[in-house]
Short mmCIF file of C-alpha atoms in Angstrom, two decimals:
data_model
loop_
_atom_site.label_atom_id
_atom_site.label_comp_id
_atom_site.label_asym_id
_atom_site.label_seq_id
_atom_site.Cartn_x
_atom_site.Cartn_y
_atom_site.Cartn_z
CA MET U 1 -4.70 53.37 -5.37
CA LEU U 2 -6.90 52.18 -2.16
CA ASP U 3 -10.90 52.52 -2.86
CA THR U 4 -11.11 54.52 0.62
CA ASP U 5 -15.34 53.59 0.65
CA ARG U 6 -14.64 50.09 2.03
CA LEU U 7 -13.46 51.27 5.18
CA VAL U 8 -16.94 51.54 6.15
CA GLY U 9 -17.94 48.23 7.70
CA PHE U 10 -22.12 46.58 7.13
CA ASN U 11 -22.35 48.63 10.78
CA GLY U 12 -21.26 52.05 9.44
CA GLU U 13 -18.02 51.79 11.62
CA ILE U 14 -14.59 52.34 10.50
CA ASP U 15 -13.35 49.02 9.86
CA SER U 16 -9.55 48.91 11.89
CA ASP U 17 -7.82 46.49 9.36
CA ALA U 18 -8.86 48.19 6.30
CA LEU U 19 -7.72 51.52 7.58
CA MET U 20 -4.48 50.04 9.02
CA ASP U 21 -3.85 49.02 5.34
CA ALA U 22 -4.96 52.28 4.12
CA LEU U 23 -2.29 54.29 6.34
CA ASP U 24 0.33 51.91 4.98
CA PRO U 25 1.08 53.91 1.66
CA VAL U 26 1.01 57.32 3.88
CA ILE U 27 3.70 55.95 6.47
CA SER U 28 6.43 56.86 4.36
CA ASP U 29 5.67 60.60 3.54
CA ALA U 30 4.27 60.89 7.45
CA TYR U 31 7.79 60.09 8.50
CA ARG U 32 9.07 62.53 6.41
CA LEU U 33 6.76 65.08 7.65
CA ALA U 34 7.49 64.60 11.16
CA TYR U 35 11.55 64.30 10.48
CA GLY U 36 10.99 67.52 8.74
CA MET U 37 9.57 68.80 11.92
CA LEU U 38 11.86 68.09 13.97
CA ARG U 39 14.88 66.77 12.53
CA ASN U 40 15.52 63.51 15.02
CA ARG U 41 15.03 60.41 13.33
CA GLU U 42 13.84 58.70 16.65
CA GLU U 43 11.42 61.47 17.63
CA ALA U 44 9.69 61.21 14.23
CA ALA U 45 9.60 57.75 14.22
CA GLU U 46 7.92 57.92 17.56
CA VAL U 47 5.84 60.92 16.70
CA VAL U 48 4.25 58.50 13.78
CA GLN U 49 3.67 55.76 15.72
CA GLU U 50 1.32 57.77 17.86
CA ALA U 51 -0.14 59.37 15.33
CA THR U 52 -0.98 55.93 13.48
CA PHE U 53 -2.08 55.39 17.27
CA ARG U 54 -4.34 58.30 17.31
CA ALA U 55 -5.58 57.84 14.20
CA TRP U 56 -6.85 54.21 14.69
CA ARG U 57 -8.41 55.72 18.11
CA HIS U 58 -10.26 58.55 16.36
CA ARG U 59 -11.07 56.24 13.46
CA HIS U 60 -14.61 57.82 13.54
CA THR U 61 -13.52 61.16 12.52
CA TYR U 62 -12.79 60.30 9.14
CA ARG U 63 -15.15 60.96 6.52
CA ALA U 64 -15.59 57.82 4.20
CA GLY U 65 -14.85 58.24 0.99
CA ALA U 66 -12.76 61.50 1.36
CA PRO U 67 -8.57 60.95 0.73
CA ILE U 68 -7.33 59.65 3.92
CA LYS U 69 -3.81 60.91 3.25
CA PRO U 70 -5.09 64.36 3.87
CA TRP U 71 -6.76 63.41 7.50
CA PHE U 72 -3.82 61.12 8.42
CA MET U 73 -0.67 64.16 7.61
CA ALA U 74 -3.26 66.27 9.78
CA ILE U 75 -3.07 64.18 12.58
CA VAL U 76 0.98 63.50 12.29
CA ALA U 77 1.10 67.36 12.13
CA ASN U 78 -0.42 67.88 15.46
CA GLN U 79 1.68 64.94 17.20
CA CYS U 80 4.41 66.87 16.30
CA ARG U 81 3.12 70.12 17.63
CA ARG U 82 2.51 67.99 20.73
CA THR U 83 5.39 66.67 20.51
CA ILE U 84 7.46 70.50 20.62
CA GLY U 85 5.45 71.94 22.64
CA ASN U 86 6.37 68.90 25.62
CA ARG U 87 7.89 71.02 28.30
CA TRP U 88 11.08 68.95 28.24
CA TRP U 89 11.40 69.86 24.66
CA SER U 90 13.31 73.11 25.11
CA VAL U 91 15.34 71.46 28.29
CA ILE U 92 17.07 68.74 25.83
CA ARG U 93 19.54 70.02 23.60
CA ARG U 94 19.72 68.31 20.40
CA ALA U 95 22.79 68.03 17.97
CA ASP U 96 22.26 68.74 14.74
CA VAL U 97 21.26 65.79 12.56
CA HIS U 98 24.16 65.47 10.04
CA PRO U 99 23.92 63.94 6.31
CA ALA U 100 25.34 60.65 5.73
CA PHE U 101 27.27 61.41 2.57
CA PRO U 102 27.38 65.89 2.25
CA ASP U 103 28.23 66.59 -1.64
CA SER U 104 30.45 69.41 -0.10
CA ARG U 105 31.30 71.27 2.54
CA ASP U 106 29.72 73.96 1.04
CA ASP U 107 26.46 72.41 0.52
CA TYR U 108 26.75 70.94 3.94
CA THR U 109 27.04 73.97 5.21
CA GLU U 110 24.30 75.25 3.32
CA ALA U 111 21.86 72.81 4.54
CA GLN U 112 23.01 73.23 8.31
CA GLY U 113 21.96 76.82 8.17
CA LEU U 114 18.90 76.10 6.62
CA ARG U 115 17.93 73.34 8.82
CA ARG U 116 18.51 76.24 12.01
CA ALA U 117 16.76 78.91 9.97
CA LEU U 118 13.44 76.66 10.01
CA LEU U 119 14.10 75.55 13.79
CA ARG U 120 13.82 79.35 14.31
CA LEU U 121 10.28 79.58 12.55
CA SER U 122 6.65 79.00 14.27
CA HIS U 123 5.52 75.51 14.01
CA SER U 124 2.70 76.95 11.63
CA ASP U 125 5.46 78.42 8.87
CA ARG U 126 7.81 75.45 9.66
CA LEU U 127 4.87 72.94 8.89
CA VAL U 128 3.53 74.49 5.82
CA LEU U 129 7.29 75.27 3.93
CA VAL U 130 8.13 71.47 5.04
CA LEU U 131 4.74 70.27 3.61
CA ARG U 132 4.97 72.02 0.27
CA TYR U 133 9.00 72.10 -0.19
CA TYR U 134 10.09 69.13 1.16
CA LEU U 135 7.22 66.61 1.04
CA ASP U 136 6.55 68.27 -2.67
CA LEU U 137 3.04 68.40 -2.06
CA ASP U 138 0.29 71.35 -4.15
CA TYR U 139 -1.61 73.63 -2.90
CA ASN U 140 -4.47 71.82 -3.05
CA GLN U 141 -3.33 68.61 -1.05
CA LEU U 142 -1.59 71.22 1.64
CA ALA U 143 -5.90 73.16 1.93
CA ALA U 144 -6.76 69.60 2.35
CA ILE U 145 -4.35 68.67 5.34
CA LEU U 146 -4.66 71.99 6.92
CA ARG U 147 -8.25 72.51 6.72
CA VAL U 148 -8.44 75.73 4.75
CA SER U 149 -8.30 77.41 1.42
CA PRO U 150 -5.66 76.12 -1.57
CA ALA U 151 -5.87 80.45 -1.40
CA ALA U 152 -5.02 80.66 2.24
CA VAL U 153 -2.38 78.05 1.79
CA ARG U 154 -0.33 80.33 -0.89
CA VAL U 155 -0.75 83.06 1.39
CA ARG U 156 0.72 80.87 4.77
CA ALA U 157 3.60 79.53 2.52
CA HIS U 158 4.41 83.31 0.91
CA ARG U 159 4.72 84.64 4.43
CA ALA U 160 6.51 81.70 5.70
CA LEU U 161 9.20 82.06 3.27
CA GLY U 162 9.22 85.68 3.80
CA ARG U 163 9.66 84.99 7.70
CA LEU U 164 12.68 82.50 6.44
CA ARG U 165 14.38 84.65 4.20
CA PRO U 166 15.94 86.98 6.36
CA ILE U 167 17.09 84.34 9.27
CA VAL U 168 18.91 82.77 6.07
CA GLU U 169 20.65 85.80 4.79
CA ALA U 170 21.13 86.88 8.05
CA PRO U 171 25.25 87.25 8.60
CA GLU U 172 26.33 84.06 11.18
CA GLU U 173 27.58 86.49 14.07
CA LEU U 174 24.53 88.28 14.47
CA ILE U 175 21.89 84.34 14.84
CA ASP U 176 21.98 84.29 18.30
CA GLU U 177 21.76 80.12 19.20
#
């Protein structure tokens, strides 16, 4: 575990090199978050790259001694929201991302249905579900990333699952593409 106290230099400013070193172990989880939100490898990589640049540019907002992962994951989540909100996002039709080696046709169809259902949720609902179930973060970690209480995260996750359930369970012919 990295000692985040060493990020602050003698002059009280965040050391750029130390910040980049501290972000290194978090990058893979950041990519997983971005991919879970965007379902596109290239866009996820671009989001993480832009989020890293934003973290460096806004390093003064990092509180010395605090865990760096929630701070950075919040930046990644915000960058995903910016990417989704981009006016070209709604114009470009993306193909569904297919797993390289699906276990079976049924598993593949089920996973594809879940991916489509997640994309129909709001950004905030998708974010809490991806963080909780795709990245397997606990409620305390989610609370730090989302800057709310663990109880609020539990409520958000419960409500998001409630909104996801009818979409997943709806017959295929009722879901408009």
